[in-house]
Amino acid sequence: MTISMYEASVPVFSARLKALSSVLAAAEQNALDRKIDPQVFLTARLAPDMFALTRQVQIATDHAKGAPSRLAGRDVPKYEDNEASFADLEARIAKTLALLATFSAADIDGSDDKAIELKLGGRETTLSGMQYLLHVAMPNFYFHVTTAYDILRHNGVPLGKATFLGSR
């Protein structure tokens, strides 16, 4: 059985972004309930040399929009990376979900051997579509979604696995 490049990408990105949206909504409500300036959460990071929450969400959405675009041979949409509030991050996720909804299996399936050219670590590289999706796009996407969750959980937002998985 072969893997459907579409099924391994677009529905997965969509489901995880919807869950991330729920995580952010819970964080915003928690900030209100605890009378914490939302900027405390938005600028929080796990370690001094890691990106803050806002940047984690930006990078996660970058991978979610970039992978299907590259696999389908479309230009990757550019976002301004100027989000400064939970509402801005929610709008960025909604924009990414709307973009994902424009892809069909016919756009992406069969891209497993397609040459994907990109910069990794400052140098140009070419990977097959399958290598790119499974070894670059998905791991990076999950890293940044998980780190966003971890930042908020570390800051006392009452989140659980069900929220991360999108079942709440």
PDB file of C-alpha atoms in Angstrom, residues 59 71 73-74 107 117-119 121 131 133 138 146 149 162:
ATOM      1  CA  ILE A  59       6.599  28.803  12.273  1.00  0.00           C
ATOM      2  CA  LEU A  71       4.123  19.495  -3.019  1.00  0.00           C
ATOM      3  CA  GLY A  73       3.814  23.110  -7.184  1.00  0.00           C
ATOM      4  CA  ARG A  74       2.203  26.325  -5.922  1.00  0.00           C
ATOM      5  CA  ASP A 107      -3.105  18.431  -6.203  1.00  0.00           C
ATOM      6  CA  GLU A 117      14.223  22.506  -3.578  1.00  0.00           C
ATOM      7  CA  LEU A 118      14.670  24.568  -0.430  1.00  0.00           C
ATOM      8  CA  LYS A 119      17.188  26.089   1.923  1.00  0.00           C
ATOM      9  CA  GLY A 121      20.638  25.274   7.405  1.00  0.00           C
ATOM     10  CA  GLN A 131      11.571  12.938   2.204  1.00  0.00           C
ATOM     11  CA  LEU A 133       7.163  15.865   3.989  1.00  0.00           C
ATOM     12  CA  MET A 138       6.093  17.260   9.579  1.00  0.00           C
ATOM     13  CA  THR A 146       4.290  21.023  20.749  1.00  0.00           C
ATOM     14  CA  TYR A 149       1.637  23.913  23.948  1.00  0.00           C
ATOM     15  CA  ALA A 162      -7.017  15.895  24.996  1.00  0.00           C
TER      16      ALA A 162
END
